[in-house]
PDB file of C-alpha atoms in Angstrom:
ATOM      1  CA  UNK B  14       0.736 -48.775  25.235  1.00 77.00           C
ATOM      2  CA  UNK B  15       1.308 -45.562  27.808  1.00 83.00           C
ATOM      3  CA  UNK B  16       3.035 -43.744  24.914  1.00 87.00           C
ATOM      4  CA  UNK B  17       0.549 -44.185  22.524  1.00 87.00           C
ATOM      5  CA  UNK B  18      -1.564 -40.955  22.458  1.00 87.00           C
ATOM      6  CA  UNK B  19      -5.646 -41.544  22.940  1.00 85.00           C
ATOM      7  CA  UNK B  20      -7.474 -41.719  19.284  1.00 88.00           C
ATOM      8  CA  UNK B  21     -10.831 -39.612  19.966  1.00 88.00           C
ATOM      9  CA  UNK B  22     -13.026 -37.537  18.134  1.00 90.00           C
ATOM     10  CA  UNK B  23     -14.887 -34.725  20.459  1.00 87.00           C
ATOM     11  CA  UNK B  24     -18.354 -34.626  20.876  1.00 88.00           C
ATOM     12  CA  UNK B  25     -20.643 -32.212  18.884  1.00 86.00           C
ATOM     13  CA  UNK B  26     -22.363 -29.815  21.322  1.00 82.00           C
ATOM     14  CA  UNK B  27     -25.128 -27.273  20.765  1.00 79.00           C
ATOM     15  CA  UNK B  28     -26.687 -24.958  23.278  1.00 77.00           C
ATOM     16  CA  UNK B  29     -30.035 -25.898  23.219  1.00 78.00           C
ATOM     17  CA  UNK B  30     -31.167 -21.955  23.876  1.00 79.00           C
ATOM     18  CA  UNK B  31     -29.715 -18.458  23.395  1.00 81.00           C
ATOM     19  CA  UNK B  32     -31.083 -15.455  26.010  1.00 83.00           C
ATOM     20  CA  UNK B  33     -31.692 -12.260  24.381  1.00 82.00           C
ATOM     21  CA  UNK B  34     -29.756  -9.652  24.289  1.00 84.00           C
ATOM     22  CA  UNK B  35     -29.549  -7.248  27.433  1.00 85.00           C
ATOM     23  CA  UNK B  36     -27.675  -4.514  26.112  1.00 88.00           C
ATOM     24  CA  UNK B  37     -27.332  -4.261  22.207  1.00 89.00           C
ATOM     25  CA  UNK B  38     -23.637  -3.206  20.910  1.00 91.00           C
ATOM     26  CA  UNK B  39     -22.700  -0.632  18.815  1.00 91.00           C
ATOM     27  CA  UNK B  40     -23.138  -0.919  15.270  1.00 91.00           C
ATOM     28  CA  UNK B  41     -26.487  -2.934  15.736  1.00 93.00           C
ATOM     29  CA  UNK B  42     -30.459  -1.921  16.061  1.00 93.00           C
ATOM     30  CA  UNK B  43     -33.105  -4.746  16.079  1.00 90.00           C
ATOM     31  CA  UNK B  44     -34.943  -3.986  12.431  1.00 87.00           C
ATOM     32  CA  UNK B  45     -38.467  -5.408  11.765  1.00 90.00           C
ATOM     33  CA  UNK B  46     -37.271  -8.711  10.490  1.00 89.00           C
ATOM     34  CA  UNK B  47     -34.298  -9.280  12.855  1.00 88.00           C
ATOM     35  CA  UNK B  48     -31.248  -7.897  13.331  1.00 91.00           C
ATOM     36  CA  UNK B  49     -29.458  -5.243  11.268  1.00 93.00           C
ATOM     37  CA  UNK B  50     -26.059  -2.780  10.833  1.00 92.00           C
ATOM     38  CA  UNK B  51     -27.454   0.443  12.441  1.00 92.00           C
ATOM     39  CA  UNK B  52     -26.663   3.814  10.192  1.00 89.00           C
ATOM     40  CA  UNK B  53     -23.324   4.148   9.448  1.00 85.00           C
ATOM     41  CA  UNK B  54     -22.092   0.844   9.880  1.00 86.00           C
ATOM     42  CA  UNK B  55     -22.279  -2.016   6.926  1.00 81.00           C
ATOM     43  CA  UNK B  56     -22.638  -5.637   6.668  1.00 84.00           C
ATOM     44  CA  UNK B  57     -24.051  -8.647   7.338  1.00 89.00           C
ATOM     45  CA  UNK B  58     -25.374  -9.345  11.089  1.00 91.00           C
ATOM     46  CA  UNK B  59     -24.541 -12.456  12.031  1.00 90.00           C
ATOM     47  CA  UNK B  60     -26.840 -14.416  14.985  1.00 88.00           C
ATOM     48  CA  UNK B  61     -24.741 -16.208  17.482  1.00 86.00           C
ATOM     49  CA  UNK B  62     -24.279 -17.822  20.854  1.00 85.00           C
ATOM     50  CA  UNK B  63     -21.001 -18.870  23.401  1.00 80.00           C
ATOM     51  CA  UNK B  64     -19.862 -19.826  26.821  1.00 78.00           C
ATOM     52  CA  UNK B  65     -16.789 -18.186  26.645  1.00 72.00           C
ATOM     53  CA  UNK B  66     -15.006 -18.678  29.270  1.00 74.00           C
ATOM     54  CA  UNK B  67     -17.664 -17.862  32.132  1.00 76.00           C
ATOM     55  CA  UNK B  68     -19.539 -20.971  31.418  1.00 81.00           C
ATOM     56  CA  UNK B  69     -22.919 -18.672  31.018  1.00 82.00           C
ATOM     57  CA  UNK B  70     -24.545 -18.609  27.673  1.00 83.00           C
ATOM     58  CA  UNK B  71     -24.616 -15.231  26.295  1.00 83.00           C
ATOM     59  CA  UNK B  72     -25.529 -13.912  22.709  1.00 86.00           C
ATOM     60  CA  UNK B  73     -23.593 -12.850  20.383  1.00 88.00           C
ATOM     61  CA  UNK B  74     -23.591 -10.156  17.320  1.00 91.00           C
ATOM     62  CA  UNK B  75     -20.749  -9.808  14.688  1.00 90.00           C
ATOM     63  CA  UNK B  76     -20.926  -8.609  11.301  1.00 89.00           C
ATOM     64  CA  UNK B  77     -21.445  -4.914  11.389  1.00 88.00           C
ATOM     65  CA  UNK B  78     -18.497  -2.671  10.524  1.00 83.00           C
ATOM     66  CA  UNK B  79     -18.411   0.935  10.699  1.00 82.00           C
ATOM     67  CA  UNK B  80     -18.325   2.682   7.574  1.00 78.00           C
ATOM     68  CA  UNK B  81     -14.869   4.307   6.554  1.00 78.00           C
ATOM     69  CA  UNK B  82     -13.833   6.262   3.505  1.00 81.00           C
ATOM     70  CA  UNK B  83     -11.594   4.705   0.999  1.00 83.00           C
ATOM     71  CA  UNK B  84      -7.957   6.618   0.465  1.00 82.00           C
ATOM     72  CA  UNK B  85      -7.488   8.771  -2.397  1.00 83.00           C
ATOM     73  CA  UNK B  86      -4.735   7.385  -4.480  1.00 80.00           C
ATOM     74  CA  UNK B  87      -1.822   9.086  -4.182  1.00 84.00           C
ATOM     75  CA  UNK B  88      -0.984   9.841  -7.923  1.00 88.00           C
ATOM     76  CA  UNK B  89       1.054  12.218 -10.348  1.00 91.00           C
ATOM     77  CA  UNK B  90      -1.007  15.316  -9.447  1.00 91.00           C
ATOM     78  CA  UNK B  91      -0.045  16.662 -13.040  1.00 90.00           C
ATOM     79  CA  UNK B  92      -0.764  13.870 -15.271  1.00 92.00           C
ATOM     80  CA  UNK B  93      -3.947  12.101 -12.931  1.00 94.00           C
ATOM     81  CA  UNK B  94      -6.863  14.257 -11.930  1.00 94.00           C
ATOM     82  CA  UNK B  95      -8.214  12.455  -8.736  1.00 92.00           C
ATOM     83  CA  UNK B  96     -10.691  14.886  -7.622  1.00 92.00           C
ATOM     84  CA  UNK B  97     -13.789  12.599  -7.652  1.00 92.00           C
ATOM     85  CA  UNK B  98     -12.459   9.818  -5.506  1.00 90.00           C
ATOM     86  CA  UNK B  99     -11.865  11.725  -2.363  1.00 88.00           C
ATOM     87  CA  UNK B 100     -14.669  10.959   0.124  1.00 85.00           C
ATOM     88  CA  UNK B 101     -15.784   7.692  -1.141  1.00 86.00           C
ATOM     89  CA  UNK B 102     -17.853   5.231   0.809  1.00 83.00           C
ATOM     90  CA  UNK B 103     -17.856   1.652   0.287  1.00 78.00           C
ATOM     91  CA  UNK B 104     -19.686   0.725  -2.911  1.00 81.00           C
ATOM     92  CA  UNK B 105     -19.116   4.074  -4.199  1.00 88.00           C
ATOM     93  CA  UNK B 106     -17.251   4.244  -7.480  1.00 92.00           C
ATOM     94  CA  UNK B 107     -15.459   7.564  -8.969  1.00 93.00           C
ATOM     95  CA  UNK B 108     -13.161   8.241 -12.504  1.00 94.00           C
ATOM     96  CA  UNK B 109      -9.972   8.500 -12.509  1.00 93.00           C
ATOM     97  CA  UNK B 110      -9.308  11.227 -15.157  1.00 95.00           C
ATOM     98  CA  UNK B 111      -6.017  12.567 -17.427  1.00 94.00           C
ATOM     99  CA  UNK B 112      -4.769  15.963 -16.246  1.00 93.00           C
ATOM    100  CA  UNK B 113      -4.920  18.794 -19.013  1.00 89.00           C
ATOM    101  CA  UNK B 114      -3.077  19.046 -20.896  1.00 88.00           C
ATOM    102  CA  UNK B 115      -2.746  15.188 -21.044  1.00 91.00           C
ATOM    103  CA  UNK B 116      -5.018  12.754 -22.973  1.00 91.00           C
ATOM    104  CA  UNK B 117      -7.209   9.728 -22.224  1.00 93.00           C
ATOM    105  CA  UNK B 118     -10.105   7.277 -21.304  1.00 95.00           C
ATOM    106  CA  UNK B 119     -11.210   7.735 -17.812  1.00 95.00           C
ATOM    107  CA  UNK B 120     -11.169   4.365 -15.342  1.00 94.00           C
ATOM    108  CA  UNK B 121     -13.763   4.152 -13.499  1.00 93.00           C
ATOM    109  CA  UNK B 122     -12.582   3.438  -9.420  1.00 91.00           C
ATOM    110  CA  UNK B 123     -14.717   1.528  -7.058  1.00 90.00           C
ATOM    111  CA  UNK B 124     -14.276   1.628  -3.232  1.00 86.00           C
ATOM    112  CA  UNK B 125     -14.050  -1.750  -1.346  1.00 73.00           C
ATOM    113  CA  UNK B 126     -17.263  -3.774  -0.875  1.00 61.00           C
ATOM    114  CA  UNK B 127     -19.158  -4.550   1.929  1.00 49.00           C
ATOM    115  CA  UNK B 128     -17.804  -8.303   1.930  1.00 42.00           C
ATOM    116  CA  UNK B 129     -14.473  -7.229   2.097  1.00 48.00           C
ATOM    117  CA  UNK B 130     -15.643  -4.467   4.687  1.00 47.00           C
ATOM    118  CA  UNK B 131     -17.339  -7.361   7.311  1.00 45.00           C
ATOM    119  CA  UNK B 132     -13.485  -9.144   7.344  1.00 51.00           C
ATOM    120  CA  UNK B 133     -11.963  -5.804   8.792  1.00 52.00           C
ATOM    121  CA  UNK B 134     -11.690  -5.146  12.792  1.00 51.00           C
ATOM    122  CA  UNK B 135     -14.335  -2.007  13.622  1.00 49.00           C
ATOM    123  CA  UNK B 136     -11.548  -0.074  15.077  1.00 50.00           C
ATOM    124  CA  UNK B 137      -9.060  -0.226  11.169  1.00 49.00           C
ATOM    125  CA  UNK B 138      -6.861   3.097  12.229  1.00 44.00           C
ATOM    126  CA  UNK B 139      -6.708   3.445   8.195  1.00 48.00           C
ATOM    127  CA  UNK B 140      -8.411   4.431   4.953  1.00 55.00           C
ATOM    128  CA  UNK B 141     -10.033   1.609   2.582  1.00 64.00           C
ATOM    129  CA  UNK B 142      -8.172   1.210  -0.586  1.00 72.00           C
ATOM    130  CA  UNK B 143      -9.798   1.764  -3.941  1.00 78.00           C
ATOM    131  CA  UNK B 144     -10.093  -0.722  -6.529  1.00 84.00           C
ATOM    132  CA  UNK B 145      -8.674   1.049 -10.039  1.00 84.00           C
ATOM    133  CA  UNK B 146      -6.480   0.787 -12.706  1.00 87.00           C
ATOM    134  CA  UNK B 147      -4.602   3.849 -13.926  1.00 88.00           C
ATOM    135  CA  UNK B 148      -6.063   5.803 -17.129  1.00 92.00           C
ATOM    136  CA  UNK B 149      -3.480   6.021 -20.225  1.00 92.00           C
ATOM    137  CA  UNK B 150      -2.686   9.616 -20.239  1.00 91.00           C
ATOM    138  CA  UNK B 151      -0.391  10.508 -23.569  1.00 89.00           C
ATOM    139  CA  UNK B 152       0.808  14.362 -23.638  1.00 83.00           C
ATOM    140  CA  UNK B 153      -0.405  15.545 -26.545  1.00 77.00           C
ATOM    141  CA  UNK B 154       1.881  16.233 -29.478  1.00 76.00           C
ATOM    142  CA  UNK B 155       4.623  18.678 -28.705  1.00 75.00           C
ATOM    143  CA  UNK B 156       6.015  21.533 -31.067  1.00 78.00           C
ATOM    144  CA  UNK B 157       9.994  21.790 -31.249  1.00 81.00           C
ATOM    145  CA  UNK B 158      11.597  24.268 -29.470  1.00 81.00           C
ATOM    146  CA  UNK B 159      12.509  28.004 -30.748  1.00 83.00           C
ATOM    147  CA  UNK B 160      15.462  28.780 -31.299  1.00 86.00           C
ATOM    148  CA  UNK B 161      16.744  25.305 -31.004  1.00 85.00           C
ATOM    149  CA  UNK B 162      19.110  24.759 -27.924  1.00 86.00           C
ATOM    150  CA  UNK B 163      22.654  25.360 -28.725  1.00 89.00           C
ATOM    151  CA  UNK B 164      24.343  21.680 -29.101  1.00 89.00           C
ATOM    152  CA  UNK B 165      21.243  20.382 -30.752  1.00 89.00           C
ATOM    153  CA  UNK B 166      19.942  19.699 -34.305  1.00 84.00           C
ATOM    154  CA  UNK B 167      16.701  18.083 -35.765  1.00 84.00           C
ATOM    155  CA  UNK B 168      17.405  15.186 -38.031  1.00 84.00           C
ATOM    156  CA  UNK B 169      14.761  13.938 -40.163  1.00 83.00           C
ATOM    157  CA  UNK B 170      15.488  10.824 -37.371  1.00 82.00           C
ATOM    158  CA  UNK B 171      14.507  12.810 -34.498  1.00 79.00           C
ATOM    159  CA  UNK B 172      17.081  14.971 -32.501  1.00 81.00           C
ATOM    160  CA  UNK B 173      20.525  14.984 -32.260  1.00 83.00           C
ATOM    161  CA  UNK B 174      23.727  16.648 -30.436  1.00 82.00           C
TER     162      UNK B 174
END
């Protein structure tokens, strides 16, 4: 049948060699053991080799990502005291902290790790996020007003107009 389409399964093909490298990329140094991220870059250097679309084996190197700061949440400056977090590389954890005159447990904030930081292009024009959950800041118990507002009057139910 012409108009049937051709069942086929393609045929597995390895290169039986890869040539070294001839000029190393950014982001990687050749380490005692094999290869490795170079300073400033993070994560796991993965060994490869293609045709591409010369038809000429070359090797390949992909894993390494260079190292960016995670943002600083951008927070209630008067209630959330953020101060620790700014600068943070990845793996690097901060707290999240209550303002004074506000109360609370701190939350510890951790910047992105370096699995999540190999999945990103090396060129991300952006911060990292942090990972965090927002401390419970309660204002601490307030004193009624003197002389009471005009229009107003404490109840033994709260206020009242």
């Amino acid at each position: 049948d012409p108009a049937r389409p051709m069942d086929w399964v393609p045929p597995e093909c390895a290169l039986p060699f890869c040539p070294d490298l001839k000029v190393i990329p950014q982001g990687y140094a050749k380490g005692e053991t094999g290869w490795i991220c170079e300073e400033g870059y993070t994560g796991t250097v993965v060994v490869g080799c293609d045709t591409r679309t010369t038809c000429i084996v070359e090797p390949m190197l992909s894993g390494c990502k260079i190292d960016q700061e995670c943002a600083t949440p951008e927070l209630d400056g008067c209630r959330f005291d953020t101060s620790s977090c700014s600068g943070l590389m990845p793996g690097e954890s901060c707290n999240l902290r209550c303002q004074d005159p506000f109360e609370g447990a701190d939350r510890l904030a951790t910047c992105s790790s370096n699995a999540f930081l190999a999945e990103l292009p090396v060129d991300v024009p952006w911060a990292l996020p942090l990972s965090w959950t927002l401390p419970k800041c309660s204002s601490p118990e307030c004193i009624d007003p003197l002389p009471v507002p005009k229009g107003y009057m404490k109840t033994a139910n709260g206020w009242s107009c």
